Short mmCIF file of C-alpha atoms in Angstrom, two decimals:
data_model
loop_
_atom_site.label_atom_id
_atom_site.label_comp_id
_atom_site.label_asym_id
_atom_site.label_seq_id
_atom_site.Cartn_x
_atom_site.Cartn_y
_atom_site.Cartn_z
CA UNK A 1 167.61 133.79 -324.13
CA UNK A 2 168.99 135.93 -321.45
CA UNK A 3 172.53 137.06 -321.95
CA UNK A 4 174.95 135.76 -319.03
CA UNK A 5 176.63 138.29 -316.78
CA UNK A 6 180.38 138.58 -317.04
CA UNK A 7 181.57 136.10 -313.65
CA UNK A 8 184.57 138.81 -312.56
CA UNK A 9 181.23 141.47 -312.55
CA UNK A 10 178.88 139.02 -310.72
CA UNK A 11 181.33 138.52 -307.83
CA UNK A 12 182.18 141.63 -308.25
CA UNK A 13 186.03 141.94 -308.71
CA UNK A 14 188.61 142.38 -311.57
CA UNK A 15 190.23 139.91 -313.90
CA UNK A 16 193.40 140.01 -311.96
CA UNK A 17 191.72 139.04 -308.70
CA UNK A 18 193.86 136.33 -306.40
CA UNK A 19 191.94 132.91 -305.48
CA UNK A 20 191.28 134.54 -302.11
CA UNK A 21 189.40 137.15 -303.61
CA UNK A 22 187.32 135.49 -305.46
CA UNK A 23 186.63 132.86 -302.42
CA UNK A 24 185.91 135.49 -300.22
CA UNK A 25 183.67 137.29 -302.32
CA UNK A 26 182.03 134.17 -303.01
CA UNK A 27 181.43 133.54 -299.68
CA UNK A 28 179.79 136.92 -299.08
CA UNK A 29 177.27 136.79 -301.68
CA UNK A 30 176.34 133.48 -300.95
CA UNK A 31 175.62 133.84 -297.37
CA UNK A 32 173.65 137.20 -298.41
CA UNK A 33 171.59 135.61 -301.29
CA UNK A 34 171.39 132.05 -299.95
CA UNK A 35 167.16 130.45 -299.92
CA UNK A 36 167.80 129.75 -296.06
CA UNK A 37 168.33 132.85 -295.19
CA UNK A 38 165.95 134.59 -298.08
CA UNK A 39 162.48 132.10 -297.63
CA UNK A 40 160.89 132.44 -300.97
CA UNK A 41 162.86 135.30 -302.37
CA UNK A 42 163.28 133.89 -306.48
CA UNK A 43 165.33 136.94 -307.15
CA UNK A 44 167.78 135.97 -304.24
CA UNK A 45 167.99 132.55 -305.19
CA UNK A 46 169.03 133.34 -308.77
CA UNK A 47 171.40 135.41 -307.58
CA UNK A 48 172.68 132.73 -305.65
CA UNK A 49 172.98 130.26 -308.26
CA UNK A 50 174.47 133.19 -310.60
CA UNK A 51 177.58 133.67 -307.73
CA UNK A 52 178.03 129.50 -307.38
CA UNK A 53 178.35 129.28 -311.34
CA UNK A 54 180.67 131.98 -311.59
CA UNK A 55 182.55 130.52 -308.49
CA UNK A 56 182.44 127.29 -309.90
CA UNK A 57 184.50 128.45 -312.87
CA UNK A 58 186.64 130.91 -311.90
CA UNK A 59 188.31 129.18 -308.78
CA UNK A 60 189.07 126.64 -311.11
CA UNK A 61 192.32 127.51 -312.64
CA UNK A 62 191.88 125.01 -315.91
CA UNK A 63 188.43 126.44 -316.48
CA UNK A 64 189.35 130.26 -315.67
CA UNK A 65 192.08 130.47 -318.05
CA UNK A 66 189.42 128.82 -320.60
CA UNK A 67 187.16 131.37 -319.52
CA UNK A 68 189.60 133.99 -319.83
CA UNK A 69 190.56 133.60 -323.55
CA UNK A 70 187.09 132.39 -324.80
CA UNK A 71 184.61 133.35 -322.24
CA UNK A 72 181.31 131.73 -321.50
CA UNK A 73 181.75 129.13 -324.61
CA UNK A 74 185.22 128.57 -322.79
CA UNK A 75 183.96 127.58 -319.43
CA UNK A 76 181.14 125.44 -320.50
CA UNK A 77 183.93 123.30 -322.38
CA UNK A 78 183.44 124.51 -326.09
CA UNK A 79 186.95 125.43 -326.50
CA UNK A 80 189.92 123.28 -324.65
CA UNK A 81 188.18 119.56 -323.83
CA UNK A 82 186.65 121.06 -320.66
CA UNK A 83 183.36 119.00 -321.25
CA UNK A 84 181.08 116.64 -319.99
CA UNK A 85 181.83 115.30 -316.39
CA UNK A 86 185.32 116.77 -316.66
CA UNK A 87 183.71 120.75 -316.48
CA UNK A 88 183.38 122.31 -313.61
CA UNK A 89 184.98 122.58 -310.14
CA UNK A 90 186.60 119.23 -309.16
CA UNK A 91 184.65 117.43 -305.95
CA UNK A 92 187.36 118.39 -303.72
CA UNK A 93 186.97 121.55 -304.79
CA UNK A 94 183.33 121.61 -304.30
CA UNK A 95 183.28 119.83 -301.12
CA UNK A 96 185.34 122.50 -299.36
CA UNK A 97 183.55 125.30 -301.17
CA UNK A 98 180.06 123.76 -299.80
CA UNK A 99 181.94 123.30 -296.68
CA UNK A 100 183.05 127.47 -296.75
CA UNK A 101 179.20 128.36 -297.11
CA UNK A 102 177.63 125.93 -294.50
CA UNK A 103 180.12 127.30 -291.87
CA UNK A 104 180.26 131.10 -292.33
CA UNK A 105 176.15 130.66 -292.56
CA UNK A 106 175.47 128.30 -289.40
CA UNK A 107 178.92 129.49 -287.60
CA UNK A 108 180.59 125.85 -288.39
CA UNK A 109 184.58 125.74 -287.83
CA UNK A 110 186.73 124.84 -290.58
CA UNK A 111 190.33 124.63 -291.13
CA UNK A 112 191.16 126.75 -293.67
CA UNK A 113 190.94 130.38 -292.42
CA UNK A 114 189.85 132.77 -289.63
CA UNK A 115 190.35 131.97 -285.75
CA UNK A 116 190.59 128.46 -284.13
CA UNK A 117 188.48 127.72 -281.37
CA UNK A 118 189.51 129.62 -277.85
CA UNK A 119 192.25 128.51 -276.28
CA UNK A 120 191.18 129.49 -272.78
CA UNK A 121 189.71 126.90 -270.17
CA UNK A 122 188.18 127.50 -267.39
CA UNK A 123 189.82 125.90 -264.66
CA UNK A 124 187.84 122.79 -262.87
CA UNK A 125 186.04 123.37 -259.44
CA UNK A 126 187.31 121.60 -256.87
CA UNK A 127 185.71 120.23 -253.17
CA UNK A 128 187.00 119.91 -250.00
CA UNK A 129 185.26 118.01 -246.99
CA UNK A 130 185.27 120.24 -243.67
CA UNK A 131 184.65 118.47 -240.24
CA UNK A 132 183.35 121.06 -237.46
CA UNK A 133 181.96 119.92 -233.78
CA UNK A 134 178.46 121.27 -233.29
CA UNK A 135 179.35 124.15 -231.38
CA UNK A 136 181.47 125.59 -234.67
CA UNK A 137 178.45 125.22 -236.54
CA UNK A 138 175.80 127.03 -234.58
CA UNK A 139 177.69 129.76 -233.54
CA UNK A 140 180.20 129.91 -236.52
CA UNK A 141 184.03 130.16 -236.77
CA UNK A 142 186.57 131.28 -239.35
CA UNK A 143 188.84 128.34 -240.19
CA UNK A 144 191.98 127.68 -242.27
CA UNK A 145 192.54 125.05 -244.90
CA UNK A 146 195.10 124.04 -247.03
CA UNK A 147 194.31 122.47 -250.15
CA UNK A 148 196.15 120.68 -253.24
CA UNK A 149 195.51 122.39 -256.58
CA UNK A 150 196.53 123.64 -259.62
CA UNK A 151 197.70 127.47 -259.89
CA UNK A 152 198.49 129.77 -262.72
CA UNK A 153 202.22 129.90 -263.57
CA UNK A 154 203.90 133.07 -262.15
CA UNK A 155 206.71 132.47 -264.35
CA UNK A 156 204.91 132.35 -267.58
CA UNK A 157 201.94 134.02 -266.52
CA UNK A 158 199.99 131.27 -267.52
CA UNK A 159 200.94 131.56 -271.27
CA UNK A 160 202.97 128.26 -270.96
CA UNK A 161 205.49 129.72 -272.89
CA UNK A 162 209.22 130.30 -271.55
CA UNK A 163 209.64 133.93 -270.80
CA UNK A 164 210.71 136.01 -273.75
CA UNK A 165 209.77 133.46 -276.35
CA UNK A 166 205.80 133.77 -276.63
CA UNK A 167 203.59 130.88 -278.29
CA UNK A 168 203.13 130.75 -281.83
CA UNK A 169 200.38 129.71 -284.74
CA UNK A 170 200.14 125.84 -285.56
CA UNK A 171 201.36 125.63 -289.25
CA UNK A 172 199.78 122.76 -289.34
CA UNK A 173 196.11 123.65 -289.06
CA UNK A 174 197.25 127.34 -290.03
CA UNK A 175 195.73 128.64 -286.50
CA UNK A 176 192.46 127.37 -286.72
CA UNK A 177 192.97 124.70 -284.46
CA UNK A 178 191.16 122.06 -286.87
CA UNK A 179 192.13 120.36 -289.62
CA UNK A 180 190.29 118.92 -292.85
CA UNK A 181 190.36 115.24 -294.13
CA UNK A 182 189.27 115.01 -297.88
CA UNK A 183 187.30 111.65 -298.67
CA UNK A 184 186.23 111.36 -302.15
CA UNK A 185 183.22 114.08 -302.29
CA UNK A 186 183.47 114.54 -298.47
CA UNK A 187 185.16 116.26 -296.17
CA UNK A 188 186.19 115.28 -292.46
CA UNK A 189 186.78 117.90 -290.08
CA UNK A 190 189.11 116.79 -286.91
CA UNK A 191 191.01 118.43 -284.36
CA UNK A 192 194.75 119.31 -285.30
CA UNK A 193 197.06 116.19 -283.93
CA UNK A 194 199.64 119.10 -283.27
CA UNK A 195 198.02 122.18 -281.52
CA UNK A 196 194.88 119.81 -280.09
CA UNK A 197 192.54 122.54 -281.13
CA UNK A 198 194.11 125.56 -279.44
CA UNK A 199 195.42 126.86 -282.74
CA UNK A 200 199.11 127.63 -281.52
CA UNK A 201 202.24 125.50 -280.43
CA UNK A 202 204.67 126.19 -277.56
CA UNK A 203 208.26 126.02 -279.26
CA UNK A 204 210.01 126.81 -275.91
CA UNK A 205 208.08 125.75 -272.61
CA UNK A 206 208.51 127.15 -269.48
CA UNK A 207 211.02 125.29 -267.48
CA UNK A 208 208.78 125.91 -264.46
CA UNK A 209 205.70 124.46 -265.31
CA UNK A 210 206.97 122.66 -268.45
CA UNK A 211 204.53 123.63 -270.97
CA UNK A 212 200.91 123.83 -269.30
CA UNK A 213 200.76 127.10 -267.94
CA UNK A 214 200.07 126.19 -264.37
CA UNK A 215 201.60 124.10 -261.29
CA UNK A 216 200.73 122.09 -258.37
CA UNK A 217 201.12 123.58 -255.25
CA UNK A 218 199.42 124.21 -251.82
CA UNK A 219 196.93 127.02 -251.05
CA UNK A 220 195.85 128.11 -247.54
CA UNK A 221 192.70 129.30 -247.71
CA UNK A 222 190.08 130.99 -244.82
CA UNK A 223 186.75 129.70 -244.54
CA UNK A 224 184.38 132.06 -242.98
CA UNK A 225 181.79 129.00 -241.58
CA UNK A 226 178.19 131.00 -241.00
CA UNK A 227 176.16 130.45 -237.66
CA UNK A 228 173.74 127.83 -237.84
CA UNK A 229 174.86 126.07 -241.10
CA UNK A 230 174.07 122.12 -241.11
CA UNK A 231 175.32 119.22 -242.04
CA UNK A 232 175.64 118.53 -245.63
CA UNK A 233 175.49 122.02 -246.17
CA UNK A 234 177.69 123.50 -249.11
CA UNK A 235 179.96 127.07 -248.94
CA UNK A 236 180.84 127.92 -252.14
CA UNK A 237 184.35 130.30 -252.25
CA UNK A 238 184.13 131.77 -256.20
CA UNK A 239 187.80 131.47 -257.55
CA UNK A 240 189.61 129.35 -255.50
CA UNK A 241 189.42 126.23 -257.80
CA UNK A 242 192.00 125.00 -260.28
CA UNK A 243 193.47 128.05 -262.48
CA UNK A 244 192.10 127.86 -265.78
CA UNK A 245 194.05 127.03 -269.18
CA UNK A 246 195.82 129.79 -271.09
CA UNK A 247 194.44 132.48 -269.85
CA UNK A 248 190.48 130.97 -268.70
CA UNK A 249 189.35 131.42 -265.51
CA UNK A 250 189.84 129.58 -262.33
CA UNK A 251 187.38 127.35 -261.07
CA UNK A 252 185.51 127.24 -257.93
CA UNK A 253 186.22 125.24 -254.43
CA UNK A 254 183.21 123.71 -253.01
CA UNK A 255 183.20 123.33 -248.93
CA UNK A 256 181.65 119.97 -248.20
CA UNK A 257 179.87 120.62 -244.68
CA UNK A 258 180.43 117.39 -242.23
CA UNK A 259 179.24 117.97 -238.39
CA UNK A 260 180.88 115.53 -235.73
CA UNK A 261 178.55 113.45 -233.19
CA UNK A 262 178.13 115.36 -230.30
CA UNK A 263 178.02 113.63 -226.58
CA UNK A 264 175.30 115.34 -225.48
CA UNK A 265 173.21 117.10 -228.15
CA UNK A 266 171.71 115.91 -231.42
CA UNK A 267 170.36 117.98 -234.24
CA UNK A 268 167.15 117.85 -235.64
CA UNK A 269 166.80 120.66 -238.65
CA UNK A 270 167.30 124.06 -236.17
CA UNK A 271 166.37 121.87 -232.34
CA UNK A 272 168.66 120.25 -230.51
CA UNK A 273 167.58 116.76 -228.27
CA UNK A 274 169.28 115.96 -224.97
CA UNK A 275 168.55 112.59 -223.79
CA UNK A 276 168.17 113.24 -219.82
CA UNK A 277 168.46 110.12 -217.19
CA UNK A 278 165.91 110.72 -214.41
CA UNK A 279 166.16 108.42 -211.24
CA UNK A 280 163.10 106.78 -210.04
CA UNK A 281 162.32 108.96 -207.10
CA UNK A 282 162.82 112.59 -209.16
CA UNK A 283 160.58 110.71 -211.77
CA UNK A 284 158.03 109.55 -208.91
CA UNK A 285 158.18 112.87 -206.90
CA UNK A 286 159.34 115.43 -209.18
CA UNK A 287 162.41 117.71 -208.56
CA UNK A 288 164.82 120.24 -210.43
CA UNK A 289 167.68 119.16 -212.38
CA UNK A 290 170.44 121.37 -214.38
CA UNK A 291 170.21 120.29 -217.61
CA UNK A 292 173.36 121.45 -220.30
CA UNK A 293 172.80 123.92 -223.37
CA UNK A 294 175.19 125.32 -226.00
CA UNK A 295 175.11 128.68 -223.70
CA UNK A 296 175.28 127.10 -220.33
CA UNK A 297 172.99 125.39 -217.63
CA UNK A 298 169.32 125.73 -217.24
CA UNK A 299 167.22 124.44 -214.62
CA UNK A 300 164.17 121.97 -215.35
CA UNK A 301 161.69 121.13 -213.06
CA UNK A 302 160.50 117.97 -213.45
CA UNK A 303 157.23 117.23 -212.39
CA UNK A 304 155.70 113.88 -209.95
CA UNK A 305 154.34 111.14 -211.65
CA UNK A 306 156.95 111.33 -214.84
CA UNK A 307 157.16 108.84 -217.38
CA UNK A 308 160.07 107.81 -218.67
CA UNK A 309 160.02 109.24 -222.26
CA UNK A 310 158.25 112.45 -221.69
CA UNK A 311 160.00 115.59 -223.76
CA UNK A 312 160.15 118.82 -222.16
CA UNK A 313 160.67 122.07 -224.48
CA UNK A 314 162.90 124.54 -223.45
CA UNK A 315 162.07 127.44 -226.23
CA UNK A 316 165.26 129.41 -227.43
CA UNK A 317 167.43 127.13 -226.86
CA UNK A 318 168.39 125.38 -230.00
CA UNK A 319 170.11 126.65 -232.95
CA UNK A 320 169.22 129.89 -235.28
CA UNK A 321 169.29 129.01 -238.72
CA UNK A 322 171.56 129.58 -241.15
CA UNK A 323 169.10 131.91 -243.35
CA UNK A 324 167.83 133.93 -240.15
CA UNK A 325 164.56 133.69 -238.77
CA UNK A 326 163.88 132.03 -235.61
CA UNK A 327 165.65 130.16 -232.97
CA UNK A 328 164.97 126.13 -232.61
CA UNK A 329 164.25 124.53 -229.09
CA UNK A 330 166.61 122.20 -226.52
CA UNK A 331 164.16 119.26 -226.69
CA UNK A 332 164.73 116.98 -223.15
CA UNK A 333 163.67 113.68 -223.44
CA UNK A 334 163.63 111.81 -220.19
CA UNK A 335 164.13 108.73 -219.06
CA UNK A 336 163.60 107.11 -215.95
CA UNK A 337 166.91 104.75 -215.00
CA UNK A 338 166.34 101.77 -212.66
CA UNK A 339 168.74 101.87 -209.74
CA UNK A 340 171.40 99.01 -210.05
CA UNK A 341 173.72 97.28 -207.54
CA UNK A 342 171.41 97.42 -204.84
CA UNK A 343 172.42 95.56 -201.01
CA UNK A 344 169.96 93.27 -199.50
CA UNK A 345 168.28 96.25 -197.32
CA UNK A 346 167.35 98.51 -200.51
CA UNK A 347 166.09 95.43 -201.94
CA UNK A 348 163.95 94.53 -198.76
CA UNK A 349 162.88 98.40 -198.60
CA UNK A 350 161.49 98.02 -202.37
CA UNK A 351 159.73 94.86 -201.49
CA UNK A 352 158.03 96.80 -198.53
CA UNK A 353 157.08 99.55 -200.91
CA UNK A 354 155.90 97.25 -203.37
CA UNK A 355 153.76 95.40 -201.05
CA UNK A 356 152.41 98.52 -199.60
CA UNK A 357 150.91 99.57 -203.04
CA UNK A 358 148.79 96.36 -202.45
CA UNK A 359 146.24 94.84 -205.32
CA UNK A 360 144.71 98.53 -206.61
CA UNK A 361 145.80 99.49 -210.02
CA UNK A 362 145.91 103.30 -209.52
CA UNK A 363 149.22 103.29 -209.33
CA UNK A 364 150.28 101.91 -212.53
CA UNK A 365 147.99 103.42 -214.84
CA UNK A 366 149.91 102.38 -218.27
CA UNK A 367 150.28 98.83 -217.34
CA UNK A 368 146.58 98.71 -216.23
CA UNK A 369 145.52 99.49 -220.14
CA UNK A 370 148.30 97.36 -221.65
CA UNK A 371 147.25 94.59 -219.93
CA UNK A 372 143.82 95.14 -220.77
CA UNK A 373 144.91 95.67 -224.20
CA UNK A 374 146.22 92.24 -224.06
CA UNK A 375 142.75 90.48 -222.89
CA UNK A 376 141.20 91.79 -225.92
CA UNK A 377 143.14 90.80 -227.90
CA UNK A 378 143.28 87.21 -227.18
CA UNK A 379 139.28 87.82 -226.42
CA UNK A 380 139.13 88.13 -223.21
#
């Protein structure tokens, strides 16, 4: 039978090593030697199992001091009524031990050394709906804002802490920010009631922002609005959101694009369409009209025989789009207006006209195949 290995030599450290020692050592070897991490390796897992049983003993005071005086007979209970289900670590014991090993090996927290989670926060991002008239958004403009938020505290510099007096560690959770519930065999990790996870407490907050590091206040901002940019568009300004917590960074502000109805022009992706009245003789004989763009007045000649609802393209004339490229069109839609309010004699002069254009359907082309349409439909 294979003679046991002094424990002090299998973790590795003297007789008068402190508890912390000999947890820390532990918890190096194991992490080195454990299966997961050393597939298949027999000689690691021994090794493993060699470090827990001397662990096992020796960070139990009641069993080291057996194992001190009598050695291996001494831990295993033959000396000093260490036996049976009374041997060994207690469950508490081995709960937080297992609990050691499984975080330093898949980067768990715990509460009972080494840094608490990061205080810092990053701030939140904020939005803020813009309304521009269609002219600001196809040519662009540089407009101010003002906008509620939260900034960092000049006073405390964001440390939350009155000036002079700093932030210290949580005794509580001991700076780790969490804090460990024993049940039975288990263990419950939570977040420290006292610090709320940030590891350290605020003894004396600043009177400014009392305690959290930043304040409400108003920021005026400039928003540089590109040419071309759309409705429902998005500019993003990096940084101008909330400040973050102790010492995180600040959060974004989002520009919510909103263009106004315009009283001449609507937009259709990068072309803009102009609804153009036409009276019946223009529409019958054709003319010239000025029509309106963003840049000024164009003429369009509108040719004889119109129907209301024709579009006419006028190329160039829209908007450029946001990302470059080309420019969109000024789409003219007319429509032919019937003349209203009319005195007996323009009534009488319509009749006339009307009755000169006799029984031929030449001159109403549209409502020739309509009503054709319709005899067909109701067979003939």
């Amino acid at each position: 039978m294979a003679t046991k290995r002094d424990y002090y030599e299998v973790l590795g450290l003297q007789k008068n090593a402190s508890a912390d020692d000999i947890k820390k050592s532990y918890r190096k070897l194991a992490m080195k030697f454990h299966p997961d991490r050393n597939p298949g390796d027999k000689s690691a897992e021994e090794k493993f199992k060699e470090a827990k049983e001397a662990y096992e003993v020796l960070s139990d005071d009641k069993r080291r001091s057996s194992y001190d005086q009598f050695g291996h007979a001494g831990a295993q209970g033959g000396f000093g009524g260490f036996g049976g289900a009374q041997g060994g670590a207690g469950a508490a014991d081995f709960a937080d031990m297992f609990g050691d090993i499984f975080g330093d090996i898949f980067g768990g927290r715990r509460g009972g050394g080494g840094g608490g989670r990061s205080r810092a926060q990053r701030g939140a991002d904020l939005r803020y709906d813009m309304k521009l008239t269609l002219e600001q958004a196809v040519f662009g403009k540089t407009l101010e804002i003002r906008i509620p938020t939260l900034i960092k505290c000049n006073s405390c510099d964001g440390s939350g802490a009155k000036k002079g007096s700093g932030v210290t560690g949580c005794t509580t959770c001991g700076g780790v920010g969490q804090v460990r519930m024993q049940q039975g065999f288990f263990s419950i990790q939570q977040t420290c009631p006292d610090c709320h996870g940030t590891g350290q407490v605020i003894k004396n907050p600043c009177p400014d922002c009392r305690g959290e590091g930043r304040k409400h206040e108003y920021k005026t901002l400039s928003v540089k609005i590109p040419p071309g940019i759309n409705d429902g568009d998005r500019i993003r300004l990096t940084g101008e959101g909330e400040a973050g917590l102790n010492g995180g960074p600040p959060g974004d502000l989002y520009v919510q694009i909103h263009i106004e109805p315009h009283s001449v022009f609507h937009r259709e992706d990068n072309n803009l369409i102009c609804e153009v009245p036409i009276s019946f003789t223009i529409a019958t004989l054709g003319g010239k009209l000025d029509v309106p763009t963003l840049e000024g007045h164009v003429e369009l000649k509108i040719p004889a025989e119109t129907q209301s609802g024709k579009m006419f393209r006028l190329r160039g004339k829209g908007v450029k789009s946001v990302r470059g490229g080309t420019v969109g069109d000024l789409i003219c839609r007319v429509t032919v207006e019937t003349p209203v309010k009319l005195s007996q004699a323009q009534k009488d002069l319509l009749k006339v006209f009307d009755d000169s254009l006799g029984k031929e359907n030449i001159h109403n082309p549209k409502a020739t195949s309509w009503f054709d349409s319709v005899k067909n439909f109701f067979g003939g």
